[in-house]
PDB file of C-alpha atoms in Angstrom:
ATOM      1  CA  MET A 809     -15.296   4.079 -34.844  1.00 87.00           C
ATOM      2  CA  LYS A 810     -15.932   0.797 -36.268  1.00 93.00           C
ATOM      3  CA  SER A 811     -18.771  -1.119 -34.566  1.00 95.00           C
ATOM      4  CA  ASN A 812     -20.904  -3.822 -34.937  1.00 97.00           C
ATOM      5  CA  PHE A 813     -24.768  -4.528 -33.289  1.00 97.00           C
ATOM      6  CA  HIS A 814     -26.794  -7.855 -32.426  1.00 97.00           C
ATOM      7  CA  PRO A 815     -30.031  -7.277 -34.901  1.00 96.00           C
ATOM      8  CA  LEU A 816     -32.443  -7.281 -32.153  1.00 96.00           C
ATOM      9  CA  TYR A 817     -30.699  -3.407 -31.140  1.00 97.00           C
ATOM     10  CA  GLN A 818     -30.221  -2.348 -34.986  1.00 95.00           C
ATOM     11  CA  SER A 819     -32.904  -0.053 -34.159  1.00 95.00           C
ATOM     12  CA  LYS A 820     -31.002   1.557 -31.241  1.00 95.00           C
ATOM     13  CA  LYS A 821     -27.512   2.315 -32.946  1.00 96.00           C
ATOM     14  CA  SER A 822     -27.941   6.034 -32.820  1.00 95.00           C
ATOM     15  CA  GLU A 823     -28.876   5.477 -28.886  1.00 96.00           C
ATOM     16  CA  ILE A 824     -25.790   3.264 -28.314  1.00 97.00           C
ATOM     17  CA  VAL A 825     -23.197   5.309 -30.261  1.00 96.00           C
ATOM     18  CA  GLU A 826     -23.978   8.262 -28.000  1.00 95.00           C
ATOM     19  CA  LEU A 827     -23.439   6.002 -24.784  1.00 94.00           C
ATOM     20  CA  ILE A 828     -19.630   5.197 -25.991  1.00 96.00           C
ATOM     21  CA  ASN A 829     -19.248   9.109 -27.039  1.00 95.00           C
ATOM     22  CA  ASN A 830     -20.251  10.263 -23.323  1.00 93.00           C
ATOM     23  CA  PHE A 831     -19.320   6.948 -21.988  1.00 94.00           C
ATOM     24  CA  ASN A 832     -16.120   9.085 -19.408  1.00 92.00           C
ATOM     25  CA  SER A 833     -18.237  11.571 -18.295  1.00 93.00           C
ATOM     26  CA  SER A 834     -21.774   9.774 -17.590  1.00 92.00           C
ATOM     27  CA  GLY A 835     -22.653   6.128 -16.504  1.00 93.00           C
ATOM     28  CA  ILE A 836     -22.378   4.073 -12.986  1.00 95.00           C
ATOM     29  CA  ILE A 837     -19.350   2.271 -12.300  1.00 93.00           C
ATOM     30  CA  PHE A 838     -19.506  -0.930 -11.845  1.00 92.00           C
ATOM     31  CA  GLY A 839     -17.084  -3.601 -10.153  1.00 81.00           C
ATOM     32  CA  ASP A 840     -13.259  -2.365  -8.995  1.00 74.00           C
ATOM     33  CA  GLY A 841     -12.067  -1.564 -12.565  1.00 66.00           C
ATOM     34  CA  ASN A 842      -8.725  -2.647 -11.736  1.00 73.00           C
ATOM     35  CA  ARG A 843      -7.362  -3.536 -15.314  1.00 83.00           C
ATOM     36  CA  ASN A 844     -10.946  -2.669 -16.957  1.00 92.00           C
ATOM     37  CA  THR A 845     -13.903  -0.219 -16.554  1.00 94.00           C
ATOM     38  CA  ILE A 846     -17.336  -0.981 -16.513  1.00 95.00           C
ATOM     39  CA  LYS A 847     -20.375   1.331 -16.664  1.00 96.00           C
ATOM     40  CA  LEU A 848     -23.697   0.696 -16.246  1.00 97.00           C
ATOM     41  CA  PHE A 849     -26.407   2.999 -18.418  1.00 97.00           C
ATOM     42  CA  ASP A 850     -30.287   3.025 -19.489  1.00 96.00           C
ATOM     43  CA  LEU A 851     -31.194   2.357 -22.538  1.00 95.00           C
ATOM     44  CA  ASP A 852     -35.054   2.958 -22.460  1.00 91.00           C
ATOM     45  CA  SER A 853     -35.987   0.715 -20.102  1.00 92.00           C
ATOM     46  CA  THR A 854     -33.002  -2.014 -20.373  1.00 95.00           C
ATOM     47  CA  LYS A 855     -29.973  -1.714 -18.265  1.00 97.00           C
ATOM     48  CA  VAL A 856     -26.679  -2.030 -20.222  1.00 97.00           C
ATOM     49  CA  ASN A 857     -23.278  -3.337 -19.176  1.00 96.00           C
ATOM     50  CA  VAL A 858     -20.681  -1.088 -21.344  1.00 97.00           C
ATOM     51  CA  LYS A 859     -17.252  -2.730 -20.657  1.00 96.00           C
ATOM     52  CA  SER A 860     -14.347  -0.449 -21.894  1.00 96.00           C
ATOM     53  CA  PHE A 861     -10.771  -2.270 -21.873  1.00 95.00           C
ATOM     54  CA  LYS A 862      -7.837  -1.048 -20.988  1.00 92.00           C
ATOM     55  CA  LYS A 863      -6.174   0.454 -23.787  1.00 91.00           C
ATOM     56  CA  PRO A 864      -3.033  -2.316 -25.117  1.00 91.00           C
ATOM     57  CA  HIS A 865       0.664  -1.589 -24.834  1.00 90.00           C
ATOM     58  CA  LEU A 866       2.357  -1.229 -28.052  1.00 89.00           C
ATOM     59  CA  LEU A 867       2.802  -4.558 -29.410  1.00 92.00           C
ATOM     60  CA  ASN A 868      -0.693  -5.729 -28.166  1.00 91.00           C
ATOM     61  CA  ALA A 869      -1.976  -2.787 -29.960  1.00 92.00           C
ATOM     62  CA  ILE A 870      -0.057  -3.598 -33.261  1.00 93.00           C
ATOM     63  CA  ILE A 871      -1.630  -7.448 -33.009  1.00 93.00           C
ATOM     64  CA  TYR A 872      -5.092  -6.734 -32.340  1.00 91.00           C
ATOM     65  CA  ARG A 873      -5.409  -4.363 -35.105  1.00 89.00           C
ATOM     66  CA  TYR A 874      -3.305  -6.152 -37.757  1.00 89.00           C
ATOM     67  CA  PHE A 875      -3.082 -10.265 -37.101  1.00 93.00           C
ATOM     68  CA  ARG A 876      -6.153 -10.510 -34.222  1.00 94.00           C
ATOM     69  CA  LYS A 877      -9.272  -9.581 -32.952  1.00 95.00           C
ATOM     70  CA  SER A 878      -9.876  -7.515 -30.173  1.00 96.00           C
ATOM     71  CA  LYS A 879     -11.261  -8.583 -26.903  1.00 96.00           C
ATOM     72  CA  ALA A 880     -14.383  -6.939 -27.615  1.00 97.00           C
ATOM     73  CA  ARG A 881     -14.972  -8.287 -30.746  1.00 97.00           C
ATOM     74  CA  ARG A 882     -14.287 -11.790 -29.313  1.00 97.00           C
ATOM     75  CA  SER A 883     -16.463 -11.303 -26.456  1.00 97.00           C
ATOM     76  CA  PHE A 884     -19.257 -10.111 -28.381  1.00 98.00           C
ATOM     77  CA  GLU A 885     -18.952 -13.135 -31.343  1.00 98.00           C
ATOM     78  CA  TYR A 886     -18.525 -15.798 -28.486  1.00 98.00           C
ATOM     79  CA  ALA A 887     -21.563 -14.213 -26.708  1.00 98.00           C
ATOM     80  CA  ASN A 888     -23.628 -15.149 -29.626  1.00 98.00           C
ATOM     81  CA  LYS A 889     -22.012 -18.371 -29.669  1.00 97.00           C
ATOM     82  CA  LEU A 890     -22.500 -19.233 -26.449  1.00 98.00           C
ATOM     83  CA  LEU A 891     -26.632 -18.179 -27.084  1.00 98.00           C
ATOM     84  CA  GLU A 892     -26.311 -20.775 -30.351  1.00 97.00           C
ATOM     85  CA  ASN A 893     -25.156 -23.343 -28.764  1.00 97.00           C
ATOM     86  CA  GLU A 894     -28.056 -22.449 -25.696  1.00 97.00           C
ATOM     87  CA  ILE A 895     -25.532 -21.386 -22.951  1.00 97.00           C
ATOM     88  CA  GLY A 896     -26.092 -18.883 -20.433  1.00 97.00           C
ATOM     89  CA  THR A 897     -24.681 -15.224 -20.897  1.00 97.00           C
ATOM     90  CA  PRO A 898     -25.885 -11.679 -20.790  1.00 97.00           C
ATOM     91  CA  GLN A 899     -27.522 -10.808 -23.968  1.00 98.00           C
ATOM     92  CA  PRO A 900     -25.373  -9.425 -26.267  1.00 98.00           C
ATOM     93  CA  ILE A 901     -25.415  -5.697 -27.598  1.00 98.00           C
ATOM     94  CA  ALA A 902     -22.472  -4.702 -30.211  1.00 98.00           C
ATOM     95  CA  TYR A 903     -19.287  -3.736 -29.538  1.00 98.00           C
ATOM     96  CA  PHE A 904     -16.877  -0.908 -30.632  1.00 97.00           C
ATOM     97  CA  GLU A 905     -13.009  -0.385 -31.803  1.00 96.00           C
ATOM     98  CA  SER A 906     -10.997   2.389 -32.297  1.00 94.00           C
ATOM     99  CA  PHE A 907      -7.737   2.050 -34.496  1.00 92.00           C
ATOM    100  CA  SER A 908      -5.015   4.382 -35.470  1.00 89.00           C
ATOM    101  CA  LEU A 909      -2.091   3.512 -37.691  1.00 85.00           C
ATOM    102  CA  PHE A 910      -0.116   2.132 -35.142  1.00 87.00           C
ATOM    103  CA  GLY A 911      -2.750  -0.627 -34.123  1.00 93.00           C
ATOM    104  CA  LEU A 912      -5.823  -0.559 -31.621  1.00 95.00           C
ATOM    105  CA  LYS A 913      -6.893   2.106 -29.485  1.00 93.00           C
ATOM    106  CA  LYS A 914      -9.617   1.600 -27.408  1.00 94.00           C
ATOM    107  CA  SER A 915     -12.356  -1.208 -27.474  1.00 96.00           C
ATOM    108  CA  TYR A 916     -16.036  -1.675 -25.792  1.00 97.00           C
ATOM    109  CA  TYR A 917     -18.291  -4.915 -25.383  1.00 98.00           C
ATOM    110  CA  ILE A 918     -22.104  -4.108 -24.767  1.00 98.00           C
ATOM    111  CA  SER A 919     -24.343  -6.473 -23.572  1.00 98.00           C
ATOM    112  CA  GLU A 920     -27.914  -6.604 -21.444  1.00 98.00           C
ATOM    113  CA  HIS A 921     -26.693  -6.172 -17.797  1.00 97.00           C
ATOM    114  CA  LEU A 922     -28.274  -9.090 -15.815  1.00 95.00           C
ATOM    115  CA  GLU A 923     -29.025  -9.304 -12.456  1.00 92.00           C
ATOM    116  CA  CYS A 924     -27.901 -12.255 -10.198  1.00 93.00           C
ATOM    117  CA  ASN A 925     -28.372 -13.648  -6.873  1.00 93.00           C
ATOM    118  CA  LEU A 926     -24.992 -14.775  -6.817  1.00 95.00           C
ATOM    119  CA  THR A 927     -21.567 -15.600  -8.127  1.00 94.00           C
ATOM    120  CA  PHE A 928     -19.787 -18.947  -8.091  1.00 95.00           C
ATOM    121  CA  ARG A 929     -17.238 -17.042  -5.334  1.00 94.00           C
ATOM    122  CA  GLU A 930     -20.152 -16.831  -2.777  1.00 94.00           C
ATOM    123  CA  LEU A 931     -20.350 -20.835  -2.727  1.00 93.00           C
ATOM    124  CA  VAL A 932     -16.416 -20.824  -2.125  1.00 94.00           C
ATOM    125  CA  GLN A 933     -16.574 -18.307   0.547  1.00 94.00           C
ATOM    126  CA  ILE A 934     -19.689 -18.767   2.154  1.00 93.00           C
ATOM    127  CA  PRO A 935     -19.883 -22.463   3.106  1.00 89.00           C
ATOM    128  CA  GLU A 936     -23.418 -21.795   5.217  1.00 92.00           C
ATOM    129  CA  PHE A 937     -24.981 -19.821   1.509  1.00 93.00           C
ATOM    130  CA  PRO A 938     -28.322 -20.993   0.986  1.00 93.00           C
ATOM    131  CA  GLU A 939     -28.720 -24.613  -1.296  1.00 96.00           C
ATOM    132  CA  ASN A 940     -25.018 -24.251  -1.387  1.00 96.00           C
ATOM    133  CA  GLU A 941     -24.685 -27.829  -2.291  1.00 96.00           C
ATOM    134  CA  ILE A 942     -27.586 -27.992  -4.227  1.00 97.00           C
ATOM    135  CA  ILE A 943     -26.203 -24.918  -6.207  1.00 97.00           C
ATOM    136  CA  LEU A 944     -22.551 -26.925  -6.587  1.00 97.00           C
ATOM    137  CA  ARG A 945     -24.224 -29.944  -7.672  1.00 98.00           C
ATOM    138  CA  GLN A 946     -25.666 -27.871 -10.501  1.00 98.00           C
ATOM    139  CA  PHE A 947     -23.185 -25.851 -11.539  1.00 98.00           C
ATOM    140  CA  THR A 948     -21.152 -29.022 -11.890  1.00 98.00           C
ATOM    141  CA  ARG A 949     -24.164 -30.003 -14.669  1.00 98.00           C
ATOM    142  CA  PHE A 950     -23.731 -27.083 -16.087  1.00 98.00           C
ATOM    143  CA  SER A 951     -20.296 -27.280 -16.625  1.00 98.00           C
ATOM    144  CA  TYR A 952     -20.228 -30.819 -17.807  1.00 98.00           C
ATOM    145  CA  LEU A 953     -23.202 -29.565 -20.935  1.00 98.00           C
ATOM    146  CA  LEU A 954     -19.956 -26.947 -21.734  1.00 97.00           C
ATOM    147  CA  HIS A 955     -17.515 -29.911 -21.952  1.00 98.00           C
ATOM    148  CA  GLN A 956     -20.112 -31.864 -23.708  1.00 97.00           C
ATOM    149  CA  LYS A 957     -20.837 -29.329 -26.158  1.00 97.00           C
ATOM    150  CA  GLY A 958     -17.307 -28.858 -26.350  1.00 97.00           C
ATOM    151  CA  ILE A 959     -16.642 -25.311 -24.753  1.00 98.00           C
ATOM    152  CA  GLU A 960     -13.560 -24.407 -23.046  1.00 98.00           C
ATOM    153  CA  PHE A 961     -14.205 -21.253 -20.957  1.00 97.00           C
ATOM    154  CA  LEU A 962     -10.567 -20.318 -20.091  1.00 95.00           C
ATOM    155  CA  ASP A 963     -11.816 -17.733 -17.375  1.00 94.00           C
ATOM    156  CA  HIS A 964     -13.824 -20.486 -15.689  1.00 94.00           C
ATOM    157  CA  SER A 965     -12.903 -18.936 -12.495  1.00 92.00           C
ATOM    158  CA  PRO A 966     -15.016 -18.047  -9.206  1.00 92.00           C
ATOM    159  CA  GLY A 967     -16.160 -14.641 -10.700  1.00 91.00           C
ATOM    160  CA  ASN A 968     -16.940 -15.175 -13.948  1.00 95.00           C
ATOM    161  CA  THR A 969     -20.061 -17.165 -13.360  1.00 96.00           C
ATOM    162  CA  LEU A 970     -23.381 -15.676 -12.413  1.00 97.00           C
ATOM    163  CA  ILE A 971     -25.822 -17.585 -11.135  1.00 97.00           C
ATOM    164  CA  LYS A 972     -29.611 -16.899 -10.701  1.00 96.00           C
ATOM    165  CA  LYS A 973     -32.291 -19.052  -9.004  1.00 95.00           C
ATOM    166  CA  ASN A 974     -35.424 -19.177 -11.685  1.00 94.00           C
ATOM    167  CA  GLU A 975     -38.901 -19.766 -11.384  1.00 93.00           C
ATOM    168  CA  ASN A 976     -39.049 -23.409 -11.635  1.00 93.00           C
ATOM    169  CA  GLY A 977     -36.405 -23.265  -7.860  1.00 93.00           C
ATOM    170  CA  ASN A 978     -33.477 -24.414  -9.906  1.00 95.00           C
ATOM    171  CA  TYR A 979     -30.506 -22.136 -10.669  1.00 97.00           C
ATOM    172  CA  ASP A 980     -29.348 -21.121 -14.146  1.00 97.00           C
ATOM    173  CA  PHE A 981     -25.540 -19.913 -15.195  1.00 97.00           C
ATOM    174  CA  PHE A 982     -24.011 -17.175 -16.966  1.00 98.00           C
ATOM    175  CA  LEU A 983     -20.689 -17.316 -18.429  1.00 97.00           C
ATOM    176  CA  VAL A 984     -18.853 -13.215 -18.188  1.00 96.00           C
ATOM    177  CA  ASP A 985     -15.663 -12.021 -19.459  1.00 95.00           C
ATOM    178  CA  LEU A 986     -15.543 -14.142 -23.036  1.00 96.00           C
ATOM    179  CA  ASN A 987     -12.916 -13.035 -24.342  1.00 94.00           C
ATOM    180  CA  ARG A 988     -11.665 -15.985 -24.141  1.00 95.00           C
ATOM    181  CA  MET A 989     -12.606 -19.756 -24.982  1.00 97.00           C
ATOM    182  CA  ILE A 990     -11.451 -22.876 -27.322  1.00 97.00           C
ATOM    183  CA  PHE A 991     -14.534 -24.427 -29.223  1.00 97.00           C
ATOM    184  CA  HIS A 992     -13.714 -28.037 -29.478  1.00 96.00           C
ATOM    185  CA  ASN A 993     -15.078 -31.119 -31.500  1.00 96.00           C
ATOM    186  CA  SER A 994     -14.640 -32.357 -28.675  1.00 95.00           C
ATOM    187  CA  MET A 995     -12.996 -32.087 -25.073  1.00 97.00           C
ATOM    188  CA  SER A 996      -9.944 -34.878 -23.410  1.00 97.00           C
ATOM    189  CA  PHE A 997     -10.912 -35.570 -20.047  1.00 98.00           C
ATOM    190  CA  ASP A 998      -7.486 -34.142 -19.609  1.00 97.00           C
ATOM    191  CA  ILE A 999      -8.808 -30.688 -20.912  1.00 97.00           C
ATOM    192  CA  ARG A1000     -11.671 -31.152 -19.121  1.00 98.00           C
ATOM    193  CA  MET A1001     -10.780 -31.438 -15.355  1.00 98.00           C
ATOM    194  CA  LYS A1002      -8.267 -28.324 -16.098  1.00 97.00           C
ATOM    195  CA  ASN A1003     -10.835 -25.952 -17.011  1.00 97.00           C
ATOM    196  CA  LEU A1004     -12.504 -26.823 -13.474  1.00 97.00           C
ATOM    197  CA  CYS A1005      -9.343 -26.785 -11.169  1.00 96.00           C
ATOM    198  CA  ARG A1006      -9.356 -22.495 -11.157  1.00 94.00           C
ATOM    199  CA  LEU A1007     -12.472 -22.764  -9.385  1.00 96.00           C
ATOM    200  CA  THR A1008     -11.909 -23.532  -5.676  1.00 95.00           C
ATOM    201  CA  TYR A1009      -9.240 -24.281  -3.121  1.00 94.00           C
ATOM    202  CA  LYS A1010     -11.833 -26.074  -0.965  1.00 95.00           C
ATOM    203  CA  GLU A1011     -11.094 -30.207  -1.225  1.00 96.00           C
ATOM    204  CA  GLU A1012     -14.913 -31.064   0.348  1.00 96.00           C
ATOM    205  CA  MET A1013     -16.022 -28.776  -2.717  1.00 97.00           C
ATOM    206  CA  VAL A1014     -13.726 -30.547  -5.353  1.00 97.00           C
ATOM    207  CA  LYS A1015     -14.977 -34.286  -3.741  1.00 98.00           C
ATOM    208  CA  ILE A1016     -19.211 -32.739  -4.251  1.00 98.00           C
ATOM    209  CA  MET A1017     -18.240 -31.704  -7.834  1.00 98.00           C
ATOM    210  CA  SER A1018     -16.473 -35.036  -8.725  1.00 98.00           C
ATOM    211  CA  ASN A1019     -19.392 -37.386  -7.330  1.00 98.00           C
ATOM    212  CA  GLU A1020     -22.280 -35.002  -9.369  1.00 98.00           C
ATOM    213  CA  TYR A1021     -19.509 -35.187 -12.532  1.00 98.00           C
ATOM    214  CA  ALA A1022     -19.484 -38.660 -12.300  1.00 98.00           C
ATOM    215  CA  ILE A1023     -22.678 -39.218 -12.017  1.00 98.00           C
ATOM    216  CA  VAL A1024     -23.876 -37.431 -15.320  1.00 98.00           C
ATOM    217  CA  SER A1025     -20.909 -38.262 -17.505  1.00 98.00           C
ATOM    218  CA  GLY A1026     -20.520 -42.123 -16.304  1.00 97.00           C
ATOM    219  CA  GLU A1027     -16.563 -41.791 -15.517  1.00 98.00           C
ATOM    220  CA  SER A1028     -14.988 -42.852 -12.368  1.00 98.00           C
ATOM    221  CA  GLU A1029     -15.518 -40.838  -9.222  1.00 98.00           C
ATOM    222  CA  GLU A1030     -12.327 -41.983  -7.372  1.00 98.00           C
ATOM    223  CA  LEU A1031     -10.400 -40.942 -11.329  1.00 98.00           C
ATOM    224  CA  ILE A1032     -12.070 -37.749 -11.471  1.00 98.00           C
ATOM    225  CA  PHE A1033     -11.219 -36.593  -8.167  1.00 98.00           C
ATOM    226  CA  ARG A1034      -7.772 -37.776  -7.859  1.00 98.00           C
ATOM    227  CA  THR A1035      -7.282 -35.797 -11.370  1.00 98.00           C
ATOM    228  CA  LEU A1036      -9.062 -32.555 -10.275  1.00 98.00           C
ATOM    229  CA  TRP A1037      -7.961 -32.159  -6.758  1.00 97.00           C
ATOM    230  CA  LYS A1038      -3.918 -32.342  -8.415  1.00 97.00           C
ATOM    231  CA  MET A1039      -4.626 -30.362 -10.915  1.00 96.00           C
ATOM    232  CA  THR A1040      -6.167 -27.687  -8.285  1.00 96.00           C
ATOM    233  CA  THR A1041      -3.499 -27.823  -5.432  1.00 95.00           C
ATOM    234  CA  ASP A1042      -0.918 -27.413  -7.945  1.00 94.00           C
ATOM    235  CA  PHE A1043      -2.580 -24.248  -9.973  1.00 93.00           C
ATOM    236  CA  GLN A1044      -3.249 -22.917  -6.372  1.00 89.00           C
ATOM    237  CA  ASN A1045       0.892 -23.551  -5.313  1.00 88.00           C
ATOM    238  CA  GLN A1046       1.310 -21.605  -8.738  1.00 84.00           C
ATOM    239  CA  TYR A1047      -0.636 -19.082  -8.248  1.00 70.00           C
ATOM    240  CA  PHE A1048       0.633 -18.080  -4.678  1.00 70.00           C
ATOM    241  CA  ILE A1049       3.826 -18.644  -6.400  1.00 71.00           C
ATOM    242  CA  LYS A1050       3.195 -15.922  -8.647  1.00 67.00           C
ATOM    243  CA  ARG A1051       1.776 -13.882  -6.388  1.00 65.00           C
ATOM    244  CA  ARG A1052       4.399 -14.011  -3.809  1.00 64.00           C
ATOM    245  CA  LEU A1053       6.942 -12.933  -6.687  1.00 64.00           C
ATOM    246  CA  LYS A1054       4.845 -10.193  -7.671  1.00 63.00           C
ATOM    247  CA  LYS A1055       5.704  -8.514  -4.008  1.00 62.00           C
ATOM    248  CA  LYS A1056       8.564  -8.791  -4.154  1.00 61.00           C
ATOM    249  CA  LEU A1057       8.852  -7.088  -7.336  1.00 62.00           C
ATOM    250  CA  LYS A1058       7.187  -4.348  -6.772  1.00 59.00           C
ATOM    251  CA  PHE A1059       8.354  -3.955  -2.834  1.00 51.00           C
ATOM    252  CA  TRP A1060       9.490  -0.261  -4.342  1.00 49.00           C
ATOM    253  CA  LYS A1061       5.865   1.428  -4.877  1.00 51.00           C
ATOM    254  CA  LYS A1062       5.406   0.580  -0.733  1.00 48.00           C
TER     255      LYS A1062
END
């Protein structure tokens, strides 16, 4: 088992290794675990989040062994890079990888567990959520900051931003599910708009985001909305086509 630890947790190596060794028999399951399994553990006074990635099929196992970094390793390295750029994400602790000659067998990413007030999904599903528009505008500014720093978060979707109200009454944002990112020197307008198109299907929310993005960027609000709304509707159409196709292909499971 290969591992790498954040400097803040070097002194806790043995305890963290024990968490991984006992992953299957202990811990509290967190989330639905459709693809990967997440469990919560206590590490002294700190609650930690351990993500066990689904075992890859043979081809991907070979790729992750010899040609590409595992999802766990990328999550750890990208978390550190985000923090270097002063972008919120739960504190990374360590990652583990288990290999055979035939490739990657198992991998784990460990971070501090962050209790939040909501995710972006609640803004979409609950229009009357307190301070909904304020949060949406602050989130848009956060997204613009990502773009200014050249960070393309490829999984910028409703469940992957944790939102927490701070002591000043404003909101802080924390990215999770980090294994798919691109770091650019600069991001074109189309890349930036495409990065926002998976967040909501609601036109009124896209209008607010377009207005706030125009305020902070100085770019045309009309152009931002027209581009972002087209990309949003295109994404939604593709999403539901794929969903219907999956149902048809899996009819035999009923």
